[in-house]
Amino acid sequence: MFTPVETTIGAFLLHQATSILLHNNGTILGASEYMRRLVSKPTIGVAAFFAGMTASFPLLRLVLPELLTKYPPSPSTSGQALITVAMGILVGWGTKAAHGCTSGHMLCGLSRLSGRSALAVAIFFSVALVTHHLVHPSLMTSVCTSDLPCYTATYPTQATTNLLVALAAVTITAGRLIPRIAARLSKVTKNAEDKSDGTSLARHATELFAGLEFGLGLHITQMSNPAKVAAFLSFPRLEVWDPSMLLVIAFGILPSLFENLMKGFNKSPRFNKKYELGKKTFADTDWKLVLGAVAFGIGWGMSGTCPGPAVLRSVAQPAWGVLWMGGFWLSGVFLTDEPEGGMCG
């Protein structure tokens, strides 16, 4: 069902995650690229990001356990296991060829007015929508089980709303302040002669909180729930359509867009010499990006899972994670070119 309160607050957490990583460290929150770096180029910063995502589980379990994502059962047959591996390969190859996924292209790319990201999002969203309709023709999902239309809004209790607002406020405040405190401790300030220290305490603190806010945002919006994503892709059949993802676009992307327009990228980020952004434009679009976006759209439309949510599900269901992540990393065998700038979007 449509969850406007939870989705709005969770989407703002997603905005904060991408914002602090971009304007503190100068890097893009590309979940698929972070996952590849975990294997190909592991660093303390990468570990900090995934530690933050993992920490979203005990934090929510302590404060608002009802908002933890409820996943379908892990594969129990060899056929289901093979399909899970295949979905990992499809999403892995697609996101690598397209140089990004829903986080790198949609959350980060659109908010930077990237033409390449706009094209990639248009392709993989359209393909996912068509794929979902073809593969799941009933369009029924586990989040739309009542007699009411799935777009009917449901609201949390006042107590839950208060806790949710408090959790978001504390997390966002800590994510903004603690890296600055860490900067003072490690003597990495905006006026320092060398701000490129990739092992600085401030940069690691930023990645830790970016991961935490990203994980919390995925849980709270329920974009980590494959059924919730599938319900959005059921459009235009309104009785089974959950419009929650529209609020993710509104409150996850638009605040970042306004912030990027106000701050710009002419000055250096807080803890780095410069912004590490790709230099390719819409004119540099090639067949790999288009085919990659199509492949990712097919995998996303079939399974409702993209790289960020896959990390969370792997923590909750390690058996599923071994299969899906194994396929994701195996996809690198079929495409060896690294995305420009080393990050998605």
CSV table of C-alpha atoms in Angstrom, one decimal:
chain,number,residue,atom,x,y,z
A,1,MET,CA,0.0,0.0,0.0
A,2,PHE,CA,1.0,3.6,-0.5
A,3,THR,CA,3.0,4.8,2.5
A,4,PRO,CA,3.5,8.6,2.1
A,5,VAL,CA,5.0,9.4,5.5
A,6,GLU,CA,7.5,6.6,5.7
A,7,THR,CA,8.5,7.0,2.0
A,8,THR,CA,9.0,10.8,2.3
A,9,ILE,CA,11.2,10.5,5.4
A,10,GLY,CA,13.1,7.6,3.9
A,11,ALA,CA,13.6,9.4,0.6
A,12,PHE,CA,15.1,12.4,2.4
A,13,LEU,CA,17.6,10.1,4.1
A,14,LEU,CA,18.6,8.8,0.7
A,15,HIS,CA,19.1,12.4,-0.4
A,16,GLN,CA,21.3,13.0,2.7
A,17,ALA,CA,23.4,9.9,2.0
A,18,THR,CA,24.2,11.0,-1.6
A,19,SER,CA,24.6,14.6,-0.5
A,20,ILE,CA,27.2,14.2,2.2
A,21,LEU,CA,29.2,11.7,0.1
A,22,LEU,CA,29.2,14.1,-2.9
A,23,HIS,CA,29.9,17.4,-1.1
A,24,ASN,CA,32.2,16.0,1.6
A,25,ASN,CA,34.3,13.5,-0.3
A,26,GLY,CA,33.5,14.6,-3.9
A,27,THR,CA,32.3,11.1,-4.9
A,28,ILE,CA,29.1,9.7,-6.2
A,29,LEU,CA,27.1,7.1,-4.3
A,30,GLY,CA,27.1,4.4,-6.9
A,31,ALA,CA,26.1,1.2,-5.1
A,32,SER,CA,27.1,-1.1,-7.9
A,33,GLU,CA,30.5,0.4,-8.1
A,34,TYR,CA,31.0,0.2,-4.4
A,35,MET,CA,30.1,-3.5,-4.6
A,36,ARG,CA,32.7,-4.1,-7.3
A,37,ARG,CA,35.4,-2.2,-5.3
A,38,LEU,CA,34.7,-4.5,-2.4
A,39,VAL,CA,36.3,-7.2,-4.4
A,40,SER,CA,38.6,-5.5,-6.9
A,41,LYS,CA,39.8,-2.6,-4.8
A,42,PRO,CA,38.8,-2.9,-1.1
A,43,THR,CA,39.6,0.1,1.1
A,44,ILE,CA,38.8,1.3,4.5
A,45,GLY,CA,36.3,3.7,3.0
A,46,VAL,CA,34.5,1.0,1.1
A,47,ALA,CA,34.4,-1.1,4.3
A,48,ALA,CA,33.0,1.9,6.2
A,49,PHE,CA,30.2,2.4,3.7
A,50,PHE,CA,29.0,-1.2,3.9
A,51,ALA,CA,29.5,-1.2,7.7
A,52,GLY,CA,27.1,1.7,7.8
A,53,MET,CA,24.6,-0.1,5.6
A,54,THR,CA,24.8,-3.1,7.8
A,55,ALA,CA,24.3,-1.0,10.9
A,56,SER,CA,20.9,0.0,9.7
A,57,PHE,CA,19.6,-3.4,10.8
A,58,PRO,CA,20.3,-3.3,14.5
A,59,LEU,CA,19.4,0.4,14.7
A,60,LEU,CA,16.0,-0.1,13.1
A,61,ARG,CA,15.5,-3.3,15.1
A,62,LEU,CA,16.1,-1.3,18.3
A,63,VAL,CA,13.9,1.7,17.4
A,64,LEU,CA,11.4,0.7,14.7
A,65,PRO,CA,11.5,-3.0,14.1
A,66,GLU,CA,8.3,-2.9,12.1
A,67,LEU,CA,10.1,-0.9,9.3
A,68,LEU,CA,12.7,-3.6,8.7
A,69,THR,CA,12.3,-5.1,5.2
A,70,LYS,CA,10.4,-8.4,5.0
A,71,TYR,CA,11.9,-10.5,2.2
A,72,PRO,CA,10.5,-13.4,0.4
A,73,PRO,CA,12.0,-16.8,1.3
A,74,SER,CA,15.5,-17.7,0.1
A,75,PRO,CA,15.7,-20.1,-2.9
A,76,SER,CA,14.9,-23.6,-1.9
A,77,THR,CA,15.3,-25.5,-5.2
A,78,SER,CA,18.1,-25.7,-7.7
A,79,GLY,CA,16.0,-23.9,-10.3
A,80,GLN,CA,15.3,-21.0,-8.0
A,81,ALA,CA,19.0,-20.8,-7.2
A,82,LEU,CA,20.0,-20.7,-10.9
A,83,ILE,CA,17.4,-17.9,-11.5
A,84,THR,CA,18.9,-15.9,-8.5
A,85,VAL,CA,22.4,-16.3,-10.0
A,86,ALA,CA,21.1,-15.3,-13.4
A,87,MET,CA,19.5,-12.2,-12.0
A,88,GLY,CA,22.8,-11.2,-10.3
A,89,ILE,CA,24.6,-11.7,-13.6
A,90,LEU,CA,22.1,-9.6,-15.6
A,91,VAL,CA,22.0,-6.7,-13.1
A,92,GLY,CA,25.8,-6.9,-12.7
A,93,TRP,CA,26.6,-6.8,-16.4
A,94,GLY,CA,23.9,-4.2,-17.0
A,95,THR,CA,25.0,-1.8,-14.3
A,96,LYS,CA,28.7,-2.1,-15.4
A,97,ALA,CA,28.0,-1.5,-19.1
A,98,ALA,CA,25.6,1.3,-18.3
A,99,HIS,CA,28.1,2.8,-15.7
A,100,GLY,CA,25.4,3.0,-13.0
A,101,CYS,CA,22.2,1.9,-11.4
A,102,THR,CA,19.3,3.5,-9.6
A,103,SER,CA,21.6,5.1,-7.0
A,104,GLY,CA,24.3,6.3,-9.4
A,105,HIS,CA,22.1,7.3,-12.3
A,106,MET,CA,18.7,8.1,-10.7
A,107,LEU,CA,19.6,9.6,-7.3
A,108,CYS,CA,22.9,11.1,-8.2
A,109,GLY,CA,22.9,11.6,-12.0
A,110,LEU,CA,19.5,13.2,-12.3
A,111,SER,CA,20.3,15.6,-9.5
A,112,ARG,CA,23.4,16.7,-11.4
A,113,LEU,CA,21.4,17.2,-14.6
A,114,SER,CA,23.5,14.5,-16.3
A,115,GLY,CA,22.1,13.8,-19.8
A,116,ARG,CA,23.7,10.3,-19.8
A,117,SER,CA,22.0,9.5,-16.5
A,118,ALA,CA,18.7,10.8,-17.8
A,119,LEU,CA,18.9,8.5,-20.8
A,120,ALA,CA,19.9,5.5,-18.7
A,121,VAL,CA,17.1,6.1,-16.3
A,122,ALA,CA,14.5,6.5,-19.1
A,123,ILE,CA,15.7,3.2,-20.6
A,124,PHE,CA,15.9,1.0,-17.5
A,125,PHE,CA,12.7,2.3,-16.1
A,126,SER,CA,10.8,1.7,-19.3
A,127,VAL,CA,12.3,-1.7,-19.8
A,128,ALA,CA,11.7,-2.7,-16.2
A,129,LEU,CA,8.0,-1.7,-16.5
A,130,VAL,CA,7.5,-3.7,-19.7
A,131,THR,CA,9.4,-6.7,-18.2
A,132,HIS,CA,7.3,-6.7,-15.1
A,133,HIS,CA,4.1,-6.7,-17.1
A,134,LEU,CA,5.3,-9.6,-19.3
A,135,VAL,CA,6.9,-11.8,-16.6
A,136,HIS,CA,4.2,-11.1,-13.9
A,137,PRO,CA,1.0,-10.6,-15.9
A,138,SER,CA,-1.3,-10.7,-12.9
A,139,LEU,CA,0.7,-7.7,-11.5
A,140,MET,CA,-0.4,-8.8,-8.0
A,141,THR,CA,2.2,-8.3,-5.2
A,142,SER,CA,2.4,-9.1,-1.5
A,143,VAL,CA,2.1,-5.4,-0.6
A,144,CYS,CA,-1.3,-5.0,-2.2
A,145,THR,CA,-3.4,-7.7,-0.5
A,146,SER,CA,-6.4,-5.8,0.8
A,147,ASP,CA,-9.7,-5.1,-1.1
A,148,LEU,CA,-8.7,-1.4,-1.3
A,149,PRO,CA,-6.8,-0.1,-4.3
A,150,CYS,CA,-3.0,-0.3,-3.7
A,151,TYR,CA,-2.7,3.5,-4.2
A,152,THR,CA,-4.7,4.0,-1.0
A,153,ALA,CA,-2.6,5.8,1.5
A,154,THR,CA,-1.8,4.2,4.9
A,155,TYR,CA,-0.3,6.1,7.8
A,156,PRO,CA,1.8,5.1,10.8
A,157,THR,CA,0.6,5.8,14.3
A,158,GLN,CA,1.6,9.1,15.9
A,159,ALA,CA,4.1,7.3,18.1
A,160,THR,CA,5.8,5.6,15.1
A,161,THR,CA,5.8,8.9,13.3
A,162,ASN,CA,7.5,10.7,16.2
A,163,LEU,CA,10.1,8.0,16.5
A,164,LEU,CA,10.7,8.0,12.8
A,165,VAL,CA,11.2,11.8,12.6
A,166,ALA,CA,13.5,11.6,15.7
A,167,LEU,CA,15.6,8.8,14.2
A,168,ALA,CA,16.0,10.6,10.8
A,169,ALA,CA,16.8,13.9,12.5
A,170,VAL,CA,19.5,12.4,14.8
A,171,THR,CA,21.0,10.4,12.0
A,172,ILE,CA,21.1,13.3,9.6
A,173,THR,CA,22.6,15.7,12.3
A,174,ALA,CA,25.2,13.1,13.2
A,175,GLY,CA,26.1,12.5,9.5
A,176,ARG,CA,26.6,16.3,9.1
A,177,LEU,CA,28.5,17.0,12.3
A,178,ILE,CA,30.7,13.9,13.1
A,179,PRO,CA,32.7,14.0,9.9
A,180,ARG,CA,33.5,17.7,10.6
A,181,ILE,CA,34.6,16.8,14.1
A,182,ALA,CA,36.7,14.0,12.7
A,183,ALA,CA,38.2,16.5,10.3
A,184,ARG,CA,39.4,18.6,13.2
A,185,LEU,CA,40.8,15.6,14.9
A,186,SER,CA,42.7,14.4,11.8
A,187,LYS,CA,43.6,18.0,10.8
A,188,VAL,CA,41.8,17.7,7.4
A,189,THR,CA,40.2,21.1,7.0
A,190,LYS,CA,39.0,23.1,4.0
A,191,ASN,CA,42.1,25.3,4.2
A,192,ALA,CA,44.6,22.4,4.5
A,193,GLU,CA,47.3,22.4,1.8
A,194,ASP,CA,46.5,18.8,0.9
A,195,LYS,CA,42.9,17.6,1.1
A,196,SER,CA,43.3,14.4,-0.9
A,197,ASP,CA,44.1,12.1,2.0
A,198,GLY,CA,41.9,9.2,1.1
A,199,THR,CA,42.6,7.5,4.5
A,200,SER,CA,41.5,10.5,6.6
A,201,LEU,CA,39.2,10.0,9.5
A,202,ALA,CA,36.8,12.6,8.1
A,203,ARG,CA,36.3,10.8,4.8
A,204,HIS,CA,35.8,7.5,6.4
A,205,ALA,CA,33.3,9.0,8.8
A,206,THR,CA,31.4,10.4,5.8
A,207,GLU,CA,31.3,7.0,4.1
A,208,LEU,CA,30.1,5.4,7.3
A,209,PHE,CA,27.2,7.8,7.7
A,210,ALA,CA,26.4,7.7,4.0
A,211,GLY,CA,26.1,4.0,4.2
A,212,LEU,CA,23.9,4.2,7.3
A,213,GLU,CA,21.6,6.8,5.8
A,214,PHE,CA,21.4,4.9,2.5
A,215,GLY,CA,20.5,1.7,4.3
A,216,LEU,CA,18.0,3.3,6.6
A,217,GLY,CA,16.5,5.1,3.6
A,218,LEU,CA,16.1,1.9,1.6
A,219,HIS,CA,14.4,0.2,4.6
A,220,ILE,CA,12.1,3.0,5.5
A,221,THR,CA,11.0,3.7,1.9
A,222,GLN,CA,10.7,-0.1,1.4
A,223,MET,CA,12.6,0.3,-1.9
A,224,SER,CA,14.6,-2.6,-0.5
A,225,ASN,CA,11.4,-4.8,-0.7
A,226,PRO,CA,11.2,-6.4,-4.1
A,227,ALA,CA,7.4,-6.5,-3.9
A,228,LYS,CA,7.2,-2.8,-3.2
A,229,VAL,CA,9.2,-2.1,-6.3
A,230,ALA,CA,7.1,-4.5,-8.3
A,231,ALA,CA,4.0,-2.7,-7.2
A,232,PHE,CA,5.3,0.6,-8.5
A,233,LEU,CA,6.1,-1.1,-11.8
A,234,SER,CA,2.5,-2.3,-12.1
A,235,PHE,CA,1.4,1.1,-13.5
A,236,PRO,CA,-0.9,1.8,-15.2
A,237,ARG,CA,-3.1,-0.8,-13.6
A,238,LEU,CA,-4.1,1.4,-10.8
A,239,GLU,CA,-5.8,-1.0,-8.4
A,240,VAL,CA,-2.4,-2.8,-8.0
A,241,TRP,CA,-0.2,0.2,-8.3
A,242,ASP,CA,1.8,1.6,-5.4
A,243,PRO,CA,2.9,5.2,-6.2
A,244,SER,CA,5.4,5.4,-3.3
A,245,MET,CA,8.5,5.6,-5.6
A,246,LEU,CA,7.2,8.9,-6.9
A,247,LEU,CA,7.9,10.3,-3.4
A,248,VAL,CA,11.4,8.8,-3.6
A,249,ILE,CA,11.9,10.8,-6.8
A,250,ALA,CA,10.5,14.0,-5.2
A,251,PHE,CA,12.3,13.9,-1.9
A,252,GLY,CA,15.3,11.9,-2.8
A,253,ILE,CA,16.3,13.7,-6.0
A,254,LEU,CA,14.8,17.2,-5.9
A,255,PRO,CA,16.5,18.3,-2.7
A,256,SER,CA,19.9,17.1,-4.1
A,257,LEU,CA,19.2,19.0,-7.3
A,258,PHE,CA,18.5,22.3,-5.5
A,259,GLU,CA,21.6,21.7,-3.3
A,260,ASN,CA,23.8,21.0,-6.3
A,261,LEU,CA,22.5,24.1,-8.2
A,262,MET,CA,23.2,26.3,-5.1
A,263,LYS,CA,26.7,24.9,-4.3
A,264,GLY,CA,27.8,24.0,-7.8
A,265,PHE,CA,31.0,22.1,-8.4
A,266,ASN,CA,33.5,24.9,-9.0
A,267,LYS,CA,34.8,24.9,-5.5
A,268,SER,CA,36.4,21.8,-4.0
A,269,PRO,CA,34.4,19.5,-1.7
A,270,ARG,CA,35.1,19.6,2.0
A,271,PHE,CA,37.5,16.7,2.4
A,272,ASN,CA,39.0,16.3,-1.1
A,273,LYS,CA,40.9,18.4,-3.7
A,274,LYS,CA,38.2,18.1,-6.3
A,275,TYR,CA,35.0,16.4,-7.3
A,276,GLU,CA,35.6,13.0,-8.8
A,277,LEU,CA,33.0,13.1,-11.5
A,278,GLY,CA,33.0,11.5,-14.9
A,279,LYS,CA,33.6,13.9,-17.8
A,280,LYS,CA,31.5,12.1,-20.5
A,281,THR,CA,28.4,13.9,-21.7
A,282,PHE,CA,25.2,12.8,-23.5
A,283,ALA,CA,27.1,13.1,-26.8
A,284,ASP,CA,29.5,10.3,-25.6
A,285,THR,CA,26.6,7.8,-25.3
A,286,ASP,CA,27.6,4.4,-26.8
A,287,TRP,CA,25.9,1.0,-27.4
A,288,LYS,CA,27.3,-0.4,-24.2
A,289,LEU,CA,25.4,2.2,-22.1
A,290,VAL,CA,22.2,1.5,-23.9
A,291,LEU,CA,22.5,-2.3,-23.8
A,292,GLY,CA,23.6,-2.1,-20.2
A,293,ALA,CA,20.5,-0.1,-19.2
A,294,VAL,CA,18.3,-2.5,-21.1
A,295,ALA,CA,19.9,-5.5,-19.3
A,296,PHE,CA,19.6,-3.8,-15.9
A,297,GLY,CA,16.0,-2.9,-16.6
A,298,ILE,CA,15.2,-6.6,-17.5
A,299,GLY,CA,16.9,-7.9,-14.3
A,300,TRP,CA,15.3,-5.2,-12.2
A,301,GLY,CA,11.8,-5.7,-13.7
A,302,MET,CA,12.0,-9.5,-13.2
A,303,SER,CA,13.3,-9.5,-9.6
A,304,GLY,CA,12.5,-6.0,-8.2
A,305,THR,CA,16.1,-6.0,-6.9
A,306,CYS,CA,18.9,-3.6,-7.7
A,307,PRO,CA,22.4,-3.4,-6.2
A,308,GLY,CA,21.8,-1.3,-3.0
A,309,PRO,CA,18.8,-3.4,-1.9
A,310,ALA,CA,20.7,-6.5,-2.8
A,311,VAL,CA,23.4,-5.6,-0.2
A,312,LEU,CA,20.7,-5.3,2.5
A,313,ARG,CA,19.1,-8.6,1.5
A,314,SER,CA,22.5,-10.3,1.5
A,315,VAL,CA,22.9,-9.3,5.1
A,316,ALA,CA,19.4,-10.6,6.1
A,317,GLN,CA,19.6,-13.7,3.9
A,318,PRO,CA,23.3,-14.8,3.4
A,319,ALA,CA,22.3,-17.9,1.4
A,320,TRP,CA,20.5,-15.6,-1.1
A,321,GLY,CA,23.4,-13.2,-1.0
A,322,VAL,CA,25.9,-15.9,-2.0
A,323,LEU,CA,23.9,-16.7,-5.1
A,324,TRP,CA,23.0,-13.2,-6.2
A,325,MET,CA,26.3,-11.6,-5.3
A,326,GLY,CA,28.1,-14.5,-6.9
A,327,GLY,CA,26.3,-13.8,-10.2
A,328,PHE,CA,26.9,-10.0,-9.8
A,329,TRP,CA,30.6,-10.4,-9.4
A,330,LEU,CA,30.8,-13.1,-12.1
A,331,SER,CA,29.4,-10.6,-14.6
A,332,GLY,CA,32.7,-8.8,-14.5
A,333,VAL,CA,34.2,-11.6,-16.5
A,334,PHE,CA,32.0,-10.6,-19.5
A,335,LEU,CA,32.8,-6.9,-19.4
A,336,THR,CA,36.2,-5.7,-18.3
A,337,ASP,CA,36.1,-2.0,-19.1
A,338,GLU,CA,36.0,0.2,-16.0
A,339,PRO,CA,33.5,3.0,-15.9
A,340,GLU,CA,35.1,6.5,-16.3
A,341,GLY,CA,36.0,8.1,-13.1
A,342,GLY,CA,35.7,4.8,-11.2
A,343,MET,CA,32.1,5.5,-10.0
A,344,CYS,CA,28.6,5.1,-11.3
A,345,GLY,CA,26.4,7.8,-12.6
